[in-house]
XYZ file of C-alpha atoms in Angstrom:
574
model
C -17.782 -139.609 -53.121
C -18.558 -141.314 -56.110
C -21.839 -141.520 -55.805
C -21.853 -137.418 -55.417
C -20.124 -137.224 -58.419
C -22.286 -139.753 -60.390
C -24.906 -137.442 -59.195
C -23.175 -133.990 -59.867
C -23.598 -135.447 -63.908
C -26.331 -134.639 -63.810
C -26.936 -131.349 -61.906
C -26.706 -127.576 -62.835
C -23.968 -127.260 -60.315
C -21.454 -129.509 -62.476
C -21.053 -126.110 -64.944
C -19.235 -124.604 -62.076
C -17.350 -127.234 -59.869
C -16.766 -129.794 -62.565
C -13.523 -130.684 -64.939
C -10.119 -129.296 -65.631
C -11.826 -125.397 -67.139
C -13.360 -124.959 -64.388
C -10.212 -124.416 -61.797
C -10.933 -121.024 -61.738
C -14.444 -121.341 -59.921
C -13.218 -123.725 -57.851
C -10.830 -120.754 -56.458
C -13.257 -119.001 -55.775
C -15.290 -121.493 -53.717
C -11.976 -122.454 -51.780
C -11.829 -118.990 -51.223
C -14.529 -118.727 -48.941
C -13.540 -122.014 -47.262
C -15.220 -124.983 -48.468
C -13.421 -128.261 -48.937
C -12.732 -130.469 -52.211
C -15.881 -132.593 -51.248
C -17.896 -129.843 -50.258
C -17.446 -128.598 -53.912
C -18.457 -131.887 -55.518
C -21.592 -131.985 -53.309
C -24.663 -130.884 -54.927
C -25.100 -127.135 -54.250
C -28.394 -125.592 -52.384
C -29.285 -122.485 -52.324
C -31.130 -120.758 -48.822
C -32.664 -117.744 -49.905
C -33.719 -115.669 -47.636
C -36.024 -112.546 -47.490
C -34.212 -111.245 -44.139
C -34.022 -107.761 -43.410
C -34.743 -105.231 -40.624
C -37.817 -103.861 -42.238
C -40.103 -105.373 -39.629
C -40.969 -108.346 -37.883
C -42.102 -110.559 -40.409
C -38.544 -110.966 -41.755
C -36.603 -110.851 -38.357
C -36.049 -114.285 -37.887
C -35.210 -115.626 -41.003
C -31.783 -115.944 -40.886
C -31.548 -117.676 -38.041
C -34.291 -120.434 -39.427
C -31.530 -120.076 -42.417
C -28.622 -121.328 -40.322
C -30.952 -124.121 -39.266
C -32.051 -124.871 -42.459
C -27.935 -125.015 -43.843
C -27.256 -127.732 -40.975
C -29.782 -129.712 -42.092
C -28.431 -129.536 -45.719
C -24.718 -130.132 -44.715
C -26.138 -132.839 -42.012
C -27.657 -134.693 -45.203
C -24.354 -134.662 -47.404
C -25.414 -131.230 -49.491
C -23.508 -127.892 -49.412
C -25.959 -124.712 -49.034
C -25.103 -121.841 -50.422
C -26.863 -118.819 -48.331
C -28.107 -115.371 -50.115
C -30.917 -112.826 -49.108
C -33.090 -111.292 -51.557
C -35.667 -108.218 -50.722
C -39.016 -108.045 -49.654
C -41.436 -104.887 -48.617
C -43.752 -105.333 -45.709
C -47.374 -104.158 -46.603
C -48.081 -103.144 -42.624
C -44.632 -100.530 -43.191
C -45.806 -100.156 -46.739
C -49.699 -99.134 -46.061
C -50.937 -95.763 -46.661
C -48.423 -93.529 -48.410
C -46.486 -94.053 -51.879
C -44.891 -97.055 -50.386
C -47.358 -99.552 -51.013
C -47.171 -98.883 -54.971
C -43.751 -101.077 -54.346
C -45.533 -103.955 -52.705
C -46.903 -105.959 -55.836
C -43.957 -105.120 -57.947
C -42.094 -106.565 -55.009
C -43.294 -110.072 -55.405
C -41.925 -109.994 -59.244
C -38.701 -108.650 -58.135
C -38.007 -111.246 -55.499
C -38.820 -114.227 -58.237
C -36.560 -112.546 -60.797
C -33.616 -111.965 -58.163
C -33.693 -115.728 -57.119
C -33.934 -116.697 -60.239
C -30.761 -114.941 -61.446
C -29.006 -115.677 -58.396
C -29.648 -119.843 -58.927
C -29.228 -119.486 -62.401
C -25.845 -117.367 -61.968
C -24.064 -119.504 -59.741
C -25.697 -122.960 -61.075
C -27.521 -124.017 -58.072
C -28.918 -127.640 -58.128
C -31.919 -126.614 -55.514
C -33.557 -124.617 -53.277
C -34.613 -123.973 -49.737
C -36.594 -120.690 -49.716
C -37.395 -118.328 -46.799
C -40.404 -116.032 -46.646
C -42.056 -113.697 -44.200
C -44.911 -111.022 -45.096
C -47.172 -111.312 -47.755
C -45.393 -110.845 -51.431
C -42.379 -112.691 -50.560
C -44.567 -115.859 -50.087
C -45.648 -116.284 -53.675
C -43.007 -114.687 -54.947
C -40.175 -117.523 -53.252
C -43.040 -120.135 -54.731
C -42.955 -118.643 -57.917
C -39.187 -118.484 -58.454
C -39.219 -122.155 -57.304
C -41.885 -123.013 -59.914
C -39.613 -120.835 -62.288
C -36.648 -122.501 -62.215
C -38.043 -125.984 -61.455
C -34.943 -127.226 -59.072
C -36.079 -129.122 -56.585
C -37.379 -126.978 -53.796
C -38.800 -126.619 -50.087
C -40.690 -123.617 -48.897
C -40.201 -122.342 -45.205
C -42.342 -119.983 -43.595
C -41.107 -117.753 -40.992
C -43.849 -117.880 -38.835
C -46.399 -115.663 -37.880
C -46.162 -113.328 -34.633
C -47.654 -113.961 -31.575
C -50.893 -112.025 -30.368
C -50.747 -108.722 -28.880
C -52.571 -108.097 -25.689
C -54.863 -104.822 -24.845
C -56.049 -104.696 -21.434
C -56.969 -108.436 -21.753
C -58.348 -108.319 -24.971
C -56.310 -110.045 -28.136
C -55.163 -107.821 -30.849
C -53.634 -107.963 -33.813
C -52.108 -104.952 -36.177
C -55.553 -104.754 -37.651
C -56.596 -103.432 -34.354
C -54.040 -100.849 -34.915
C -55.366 -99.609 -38.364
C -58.914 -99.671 -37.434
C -57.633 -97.521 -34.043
C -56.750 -95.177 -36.165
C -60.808 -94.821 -37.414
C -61.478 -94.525 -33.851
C -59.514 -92.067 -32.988
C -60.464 -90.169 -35.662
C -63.700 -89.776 -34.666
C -63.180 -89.222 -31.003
C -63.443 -92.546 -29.664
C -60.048 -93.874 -28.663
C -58.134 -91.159 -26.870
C -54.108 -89.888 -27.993
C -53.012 -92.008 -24.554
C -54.809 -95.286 -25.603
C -53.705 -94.679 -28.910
C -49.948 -95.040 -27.304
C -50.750 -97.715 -25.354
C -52.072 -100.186 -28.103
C -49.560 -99.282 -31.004
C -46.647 -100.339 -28.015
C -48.432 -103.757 -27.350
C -50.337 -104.719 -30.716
C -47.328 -106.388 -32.138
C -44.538 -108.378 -29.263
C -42.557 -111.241 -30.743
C -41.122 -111.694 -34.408
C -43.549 -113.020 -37.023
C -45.679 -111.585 -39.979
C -49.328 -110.401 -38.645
C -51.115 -113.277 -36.551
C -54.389 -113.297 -38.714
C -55.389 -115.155 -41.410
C -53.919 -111.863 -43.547
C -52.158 -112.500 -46.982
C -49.062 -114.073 -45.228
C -50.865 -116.559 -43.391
C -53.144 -117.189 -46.355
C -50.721 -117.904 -48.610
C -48.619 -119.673 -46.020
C -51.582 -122.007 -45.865
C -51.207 -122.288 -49.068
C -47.625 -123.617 -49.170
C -48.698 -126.771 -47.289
C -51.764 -127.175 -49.605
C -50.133 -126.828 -52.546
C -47.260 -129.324 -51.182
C -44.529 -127.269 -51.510
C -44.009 -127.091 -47.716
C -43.507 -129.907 -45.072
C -46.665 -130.763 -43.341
C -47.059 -128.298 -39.886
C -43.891 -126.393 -40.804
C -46.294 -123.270 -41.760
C -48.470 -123.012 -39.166
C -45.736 -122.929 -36.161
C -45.464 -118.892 -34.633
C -42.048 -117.378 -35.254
C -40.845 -117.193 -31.827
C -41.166 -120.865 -31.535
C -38.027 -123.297 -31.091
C -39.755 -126.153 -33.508
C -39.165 -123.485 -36.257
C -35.084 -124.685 -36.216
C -36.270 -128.079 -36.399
C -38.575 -127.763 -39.382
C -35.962 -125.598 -40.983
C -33.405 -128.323 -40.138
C -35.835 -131.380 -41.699
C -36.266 -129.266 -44.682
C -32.436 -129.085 -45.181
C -32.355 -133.043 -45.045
C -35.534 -133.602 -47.046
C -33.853 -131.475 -50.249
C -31.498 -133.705 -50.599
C -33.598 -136.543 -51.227
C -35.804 -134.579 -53.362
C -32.308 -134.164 -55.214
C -31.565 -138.042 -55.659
C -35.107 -138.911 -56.512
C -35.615 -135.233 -58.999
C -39.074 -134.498 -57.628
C -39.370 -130.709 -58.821
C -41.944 -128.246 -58.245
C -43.578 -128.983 -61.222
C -44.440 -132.483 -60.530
C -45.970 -130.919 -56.939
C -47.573 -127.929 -58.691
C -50.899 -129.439 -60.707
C -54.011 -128.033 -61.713
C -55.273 -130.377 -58.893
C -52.575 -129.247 -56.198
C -53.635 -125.534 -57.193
C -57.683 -125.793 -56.886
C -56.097 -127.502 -53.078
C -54.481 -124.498 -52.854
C -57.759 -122.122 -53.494
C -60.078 -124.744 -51.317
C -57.857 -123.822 -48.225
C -57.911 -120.306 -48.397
C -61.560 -120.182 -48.944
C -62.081 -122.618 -46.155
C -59.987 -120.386 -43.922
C -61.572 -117.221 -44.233
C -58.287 -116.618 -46.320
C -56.778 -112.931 -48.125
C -58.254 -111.880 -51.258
C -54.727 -111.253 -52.988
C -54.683 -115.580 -53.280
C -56.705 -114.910 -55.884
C -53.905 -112.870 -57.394
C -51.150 -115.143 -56.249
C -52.418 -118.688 -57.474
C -52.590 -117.392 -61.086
C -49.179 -116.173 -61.185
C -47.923 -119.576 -59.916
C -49.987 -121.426 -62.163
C -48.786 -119.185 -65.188
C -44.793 -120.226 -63.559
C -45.916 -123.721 -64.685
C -47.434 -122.702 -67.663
C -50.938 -123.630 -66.368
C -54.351 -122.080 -67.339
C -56.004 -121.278 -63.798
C -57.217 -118.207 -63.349
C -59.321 -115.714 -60.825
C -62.656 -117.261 -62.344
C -61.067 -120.564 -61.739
C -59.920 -119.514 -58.098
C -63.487 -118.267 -57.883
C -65.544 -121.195 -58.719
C -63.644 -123.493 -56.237
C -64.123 -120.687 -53.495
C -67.850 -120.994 -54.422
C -68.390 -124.576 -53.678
C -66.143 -124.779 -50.559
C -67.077 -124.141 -46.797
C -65.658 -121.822 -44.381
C -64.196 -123.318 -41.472
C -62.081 -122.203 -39.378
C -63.051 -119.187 -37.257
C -59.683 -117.001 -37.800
C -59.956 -112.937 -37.964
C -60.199 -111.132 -39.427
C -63.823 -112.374 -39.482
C -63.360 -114.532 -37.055
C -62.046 -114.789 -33.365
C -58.490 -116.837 -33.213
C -55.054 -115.871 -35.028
C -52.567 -118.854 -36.717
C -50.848 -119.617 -33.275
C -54.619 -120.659 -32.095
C -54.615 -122.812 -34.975
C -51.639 -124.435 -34.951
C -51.936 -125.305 -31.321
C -55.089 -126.863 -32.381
C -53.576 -129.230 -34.822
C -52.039 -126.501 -37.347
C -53.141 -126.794 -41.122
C -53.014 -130.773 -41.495
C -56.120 -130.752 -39.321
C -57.788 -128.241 -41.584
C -57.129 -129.965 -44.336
C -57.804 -133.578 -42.618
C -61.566 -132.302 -42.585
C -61.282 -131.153 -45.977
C -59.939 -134.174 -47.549
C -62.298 -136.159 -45.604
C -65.616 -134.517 -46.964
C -64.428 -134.331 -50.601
C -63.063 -130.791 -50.794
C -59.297 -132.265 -51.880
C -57.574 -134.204 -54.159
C -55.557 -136.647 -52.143
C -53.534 -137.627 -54.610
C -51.222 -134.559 -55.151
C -47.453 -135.275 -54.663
C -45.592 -133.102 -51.838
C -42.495 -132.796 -50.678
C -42.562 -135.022 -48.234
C -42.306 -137.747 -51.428
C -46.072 -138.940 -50.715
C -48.984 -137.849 -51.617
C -51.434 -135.101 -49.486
C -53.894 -138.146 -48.468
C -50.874 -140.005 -47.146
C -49.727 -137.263 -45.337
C -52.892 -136.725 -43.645
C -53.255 -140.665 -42.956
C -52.683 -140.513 -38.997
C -53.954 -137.066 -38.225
C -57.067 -137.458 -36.243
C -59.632 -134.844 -35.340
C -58.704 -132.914 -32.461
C -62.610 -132.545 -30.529
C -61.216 -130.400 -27.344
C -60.782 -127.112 -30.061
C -63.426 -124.855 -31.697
C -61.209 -122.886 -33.877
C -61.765 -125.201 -36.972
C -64.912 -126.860 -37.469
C -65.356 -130.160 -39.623
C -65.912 -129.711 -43.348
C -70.126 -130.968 -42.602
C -70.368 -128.455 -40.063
C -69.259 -125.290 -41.549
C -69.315 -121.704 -40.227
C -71.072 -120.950 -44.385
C -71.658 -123.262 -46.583
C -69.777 -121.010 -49.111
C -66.320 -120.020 -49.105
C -65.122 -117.213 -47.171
C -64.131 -115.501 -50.443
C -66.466 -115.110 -53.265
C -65.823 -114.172 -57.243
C -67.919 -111.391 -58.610
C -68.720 -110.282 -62.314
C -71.048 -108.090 -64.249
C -71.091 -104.947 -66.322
C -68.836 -103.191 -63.832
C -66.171 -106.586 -63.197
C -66.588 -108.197 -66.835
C -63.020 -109.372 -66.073
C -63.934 -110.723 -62.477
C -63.677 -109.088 -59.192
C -63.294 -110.477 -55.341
C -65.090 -109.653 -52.200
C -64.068 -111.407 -48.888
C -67.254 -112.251 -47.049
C -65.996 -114.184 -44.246
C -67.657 -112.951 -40.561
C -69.978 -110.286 -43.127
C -73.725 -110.671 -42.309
C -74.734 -108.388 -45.368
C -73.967 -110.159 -48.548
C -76.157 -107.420 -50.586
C -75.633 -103.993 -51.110
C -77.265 -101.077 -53.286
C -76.468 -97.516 -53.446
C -74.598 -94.510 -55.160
C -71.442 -94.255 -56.166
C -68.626 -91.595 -54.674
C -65.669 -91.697 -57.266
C -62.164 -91.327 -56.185
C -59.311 -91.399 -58.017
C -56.766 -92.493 -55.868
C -56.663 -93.791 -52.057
C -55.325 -90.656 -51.070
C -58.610 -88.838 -52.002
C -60.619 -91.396 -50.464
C -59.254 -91.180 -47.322
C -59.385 -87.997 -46.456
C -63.327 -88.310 -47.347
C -63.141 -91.281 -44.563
C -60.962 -89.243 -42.193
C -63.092 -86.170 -42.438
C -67.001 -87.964 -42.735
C -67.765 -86.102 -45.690
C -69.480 -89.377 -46.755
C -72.806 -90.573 -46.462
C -74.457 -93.634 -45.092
C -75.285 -95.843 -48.138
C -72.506 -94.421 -50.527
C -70.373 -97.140 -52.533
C -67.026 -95.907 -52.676
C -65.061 -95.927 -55.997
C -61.262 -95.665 -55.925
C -59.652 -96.119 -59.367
C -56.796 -95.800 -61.328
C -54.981 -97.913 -58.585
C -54.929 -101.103 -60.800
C -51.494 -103.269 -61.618
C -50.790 -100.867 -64.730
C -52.773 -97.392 -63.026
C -51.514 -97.064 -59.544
C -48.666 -98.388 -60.908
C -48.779 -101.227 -58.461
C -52.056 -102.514 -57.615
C -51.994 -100.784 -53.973
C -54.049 -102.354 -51.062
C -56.607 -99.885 -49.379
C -56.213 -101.234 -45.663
C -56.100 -97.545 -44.349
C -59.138 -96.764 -45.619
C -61.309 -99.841 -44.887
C -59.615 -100.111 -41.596
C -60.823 -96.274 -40.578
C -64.270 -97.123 -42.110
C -64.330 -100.143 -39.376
C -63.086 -97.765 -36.967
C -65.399 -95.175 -37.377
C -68.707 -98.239 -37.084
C -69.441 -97.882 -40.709
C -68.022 -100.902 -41.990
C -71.414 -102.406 -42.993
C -73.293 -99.342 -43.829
C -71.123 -98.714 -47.021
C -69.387 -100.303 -49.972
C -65.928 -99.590 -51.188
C -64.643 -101.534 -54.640
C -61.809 -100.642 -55.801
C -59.540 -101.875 -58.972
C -56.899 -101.894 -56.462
C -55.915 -104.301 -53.696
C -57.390 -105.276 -49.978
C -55.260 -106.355 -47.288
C -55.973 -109.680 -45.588
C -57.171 -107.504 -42.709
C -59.777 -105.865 -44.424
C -62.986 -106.327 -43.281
C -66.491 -104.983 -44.143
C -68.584 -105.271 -48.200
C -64.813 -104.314 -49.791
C -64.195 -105.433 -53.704
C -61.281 -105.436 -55.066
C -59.249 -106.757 -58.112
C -62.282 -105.253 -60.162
C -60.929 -105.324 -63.815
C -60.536 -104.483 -66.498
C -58.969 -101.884 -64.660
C -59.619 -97.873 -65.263
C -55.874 -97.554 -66.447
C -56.758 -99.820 -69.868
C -60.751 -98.272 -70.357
C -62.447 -100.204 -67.446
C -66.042 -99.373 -66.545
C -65.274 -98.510 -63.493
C -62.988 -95.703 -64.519
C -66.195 -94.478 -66.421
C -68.885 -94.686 -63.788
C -69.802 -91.338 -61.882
C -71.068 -89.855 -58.796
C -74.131 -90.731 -58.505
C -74.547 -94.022 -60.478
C -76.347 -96.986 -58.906
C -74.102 -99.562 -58.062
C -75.400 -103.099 -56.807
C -73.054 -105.821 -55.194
C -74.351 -109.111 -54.782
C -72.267 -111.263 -52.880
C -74.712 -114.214 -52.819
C -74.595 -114.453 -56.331
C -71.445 -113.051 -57.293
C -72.263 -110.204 -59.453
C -71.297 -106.603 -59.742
C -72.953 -104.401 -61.560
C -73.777 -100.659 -62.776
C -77.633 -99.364 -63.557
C -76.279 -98.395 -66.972
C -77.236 -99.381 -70.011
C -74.187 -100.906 -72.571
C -74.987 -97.983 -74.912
C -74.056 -95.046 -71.997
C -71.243 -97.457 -70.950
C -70.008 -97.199 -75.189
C -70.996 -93.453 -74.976
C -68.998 -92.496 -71.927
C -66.387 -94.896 -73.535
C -65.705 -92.622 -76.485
C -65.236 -89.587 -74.220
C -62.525 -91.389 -72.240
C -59.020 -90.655 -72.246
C -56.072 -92.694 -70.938
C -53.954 -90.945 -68.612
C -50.377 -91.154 -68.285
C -48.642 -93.285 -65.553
C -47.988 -91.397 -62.571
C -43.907 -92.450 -62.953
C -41.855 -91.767 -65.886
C -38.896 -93.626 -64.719
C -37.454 -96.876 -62.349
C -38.862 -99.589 -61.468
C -42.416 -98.837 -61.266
C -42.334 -97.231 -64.576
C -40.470 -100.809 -66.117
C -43.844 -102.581 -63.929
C -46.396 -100.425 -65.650
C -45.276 -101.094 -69.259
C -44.910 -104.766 -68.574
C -47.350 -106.041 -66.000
C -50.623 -107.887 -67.264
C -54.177 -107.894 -65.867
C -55.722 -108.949 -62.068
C -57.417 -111.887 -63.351
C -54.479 -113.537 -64.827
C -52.180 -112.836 -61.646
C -50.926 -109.446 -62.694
C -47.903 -111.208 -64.339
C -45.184 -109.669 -66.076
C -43.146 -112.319 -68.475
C -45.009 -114.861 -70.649
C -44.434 -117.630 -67.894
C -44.228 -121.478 -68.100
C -46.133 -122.068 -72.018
C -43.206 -120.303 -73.593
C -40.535 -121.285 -71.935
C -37.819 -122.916 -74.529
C -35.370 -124.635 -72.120
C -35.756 -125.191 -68.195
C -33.138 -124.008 -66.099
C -33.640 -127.295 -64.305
C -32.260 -128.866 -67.040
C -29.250 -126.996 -68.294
């Protein structure tokens, strides 16, 4: 006991359970029937993104009950609370998805008020689908507690008259169908099938990208993100994580002694390596800028360039996470990487050691073929590449992982919203060759940088995936396949080139050597400039309205509060 207290002296949690004045929030805790040394145990919170929105999140608060056991287990009291999240595969396609991005701000903010509120002294946070990852991180990275990150798993594969599928099967059914070649009846039959357990999608999408991540970046315990939600060993690497905290707590490792420039260019090497989402490149930057770090999507970029793609995951690829992690889950990924000079081994993790000491015993599993070792790669290259030129002069990204065409010429069809574009898809009134344009979808134009998966996906569907183009100043989902660039900025919204290109205009994408440009001089780009007019945000009220005025550019993360560099005083130590 008096070691706790010795201990509470020091902790944000002393404000509230602490000293004669504070009797009255004592009340409250013995309220809701915790004991006098319960209160004068250090306090951790277990936030969770549950909800009944889909499957991603179903299981999370039952890896939160596992994850409190291990806390009280370890001499801690948790302190359990939910915050929101909005699932891109519910989200896709319709005015929902402009809620997505803002999402991921919304989830650090209410985290952050809720530890700051009630004076937690650390944090255990639960994530599903594909904001909530980075968003948990980034509220961690905020607040600077000490802090474990817990995946919820991803879901198991769906099976189609004994072929694998995943929900991108569904979207790109939907370009079948369209076009006669999947009937209403198989239609049926796959949507009932393509998703059967708990979990976020089973791909290397954006939740299992940035899930990857969390182990990379050593904010999560080694294997904990690669195990499928259904899976039992979930409650015991909730349950480990729930002891672990509360050594983090008596030694004060925080996320920013984990979180490095080094730990972050880990962080992009792993998603390049596995074929990863395109929105990392939107994520890392707006974790980096929680620290108050200078890393950026041309900084993302030039470690995707110089690392190789690995493991053969779709979308590009043939396996799903639960493939992986039956191989030897994310440890063996990065084992190969670390191995061939494609990590710093050094980086602290939660675990108290350091990412090459971690990886000491993991040998090289040689009865698998889903990843390959770092001097036998799939590409040389990443699976994501960074793209600039007179069209991107503030970066774009293209992921090329499983493309065969890394070059691509030809006209551009301007669209002005997904919408628009779509219906083009849906009906074929394109052409063979076109590049499609869809603007004004950028952080600050859509408002909410919306992902296009509808519309790649029925482009896949319909065979045209490699015989056109789409960029977009917009978003891609992690299951977007095909010669897609997105994040293309400055966005139209703030006077972008690409809100000033027309039909017609030669557009060239080179993928090889990361470029992306218009056949226009800079003198019709100034010209068309001065006859451009900013249009008004589509909202004039709420949230997305508050996200328009606030939010910041693509290449920067698409952040909306000046982040780590100006922070005065860290909640960590109040």
């Amino acid at each position: 006991m008096d070691a706790k207290t010795n201990l509470k002296g020091r902790l944000p949690s002393r404000h509230v359970t602490e000293g004669p004045s504070r009797a009255p929030h004592r009340s409250y805790l013995y309220a809701m029937g915790l004991t006098t040394e319960q209160i004068h145990q250090p306090f951790v919170g277990v936030a969770s993104c549950w909800n009944e929105a889909a499957p991603c999140n179903i299981s999370l608060m039952r890896q939160a009950q596992a994850a409190k056991k291990g806390v009280a287990a370890a001499g801690g009291t948790p302190r359990e609370f939910c915050t929101i999240t909005v699932t891109d595969g519910i989200a896709m396609g319709h005015e929902g998805m402009r809620s997505s991005l803002p999402s991921r701000e919304t989830i650090a903010d209410s985290v952050e008020l809720t530890v700051r509120g009630h004076a937690y002294d650390a944090l255990i946070g639960l994530a599903g689908c594909d904001k909530s990852l980075p968003g948990m991180m980034m509220a961690m990275l905020r607040l600077n507690v000490p802090s474990i990150f817990i995946y919820g798993g991803s879901i198991l594969p769906g099976n189609f008259r004994g072929q694998q599928v995943t929900v991108q099967d569904m979207f790109e059914a939907v370009g079948k169908h369209s076009v006669g070649q999947m009937s209403d009846e198989d239609l049926d039959e796959i949507e009932r099938v393509a998703c059967p357990s708990a979990g976020a999608c089973g791909a290397q999408f954006t939740a299992n990208t940035m899930a990857t991540v969390s182990e990379a970046i050593g904010l999560a315990l080694p294997y904990s993100a690669g195990a499928p939600a259904p899976y039992e060993i979930r409650d015991a690497f909730c349950a480990a994580a729930g002891e672990k905290i509360m050594e983090l707590i008596a030694s004060n490792l925080r996320p920013r002694d984990i979180v490095t420039r080094k730990s972050l260019e880990n962080a992009a090497a792993v998603v390049a390596a596995s074929g990863g989402s395109t929105n990392a490149a939107l994520h890392l930057p707006a974790m980096a800028h929680e620290c108050g770090i200078e890393f950026d999507l041309f900084d993302v970029a030039e470690i995707f360039k110089k690392t190789p793609y690995i493991a053969d995951l779709k979308p590009g690829g043939r396996y799903v996470a639960k493939d992986m992690f039956e191989a030897g889950g994310i440890p063996l990924l990065m084992k190969t990487l670390l191995d061939h000079g494609y990590l710093h081994g050094d980086c602290m993790t939660v675990t108290g050691r350091t990412i090459a000491d971690n990886l000491k015993n993991v040998k090289w599993n040689t009865h698998q073929d889903v990843v390959r070792s770092a001097d036998n790669p799939i590409t040389l290259s990443g699976g994501v590449v960074g793209m600039k030129g007179n069209l991107a002069p503030d970066g774009a990204i293209v992921k090329v992982a499983g493309m065969s065409v890394l070059k691509f010429t030809g006209p551009a069809r301007c669209f002005d919203c997904e919408e628009d574009a779509f219906e083009c898809v849906n009906n074929k009134t394109y052409k063979e060759g076109d590049v499609i344009v869809i603007r004004y979808e950028g952080p600050k134009g859509g408002p909410g940088m919306r992902e296009m998966l509808q519309t790649t996906a029925a482009l896949t569907g319909q065979g045209m995936g490699g015989k056109v183009a789409l960029i977009t100043d917009g978003r891609f989902s992690g299951a977007t396949r095909g010669f897609c660039v997105g994040h293309v900025g400055p966005e139209a919204a703030v006077g972008g080139p690409i809100g000033l290109i027309q039909d017609g205009d030669i557009i060239e994408l080179d993928a090889v050597n990361g470029t992306l440009d218009v056949k226009l001089t800079d003198a019709e780009l100034a010209e068309r400039k001065k006859a451009w007019k900013p249009r008004e945000t589509r909202v004039g009220s709420g949230v997305l309205w508050k996200y328009a005025q606030q939010v910041g550019p693509a290449v920067k993360g698409a952040v909306t509060h000046p982040g780590g560099s100006a922070e005065k005083t860290c909640y960590a130590d109040i």
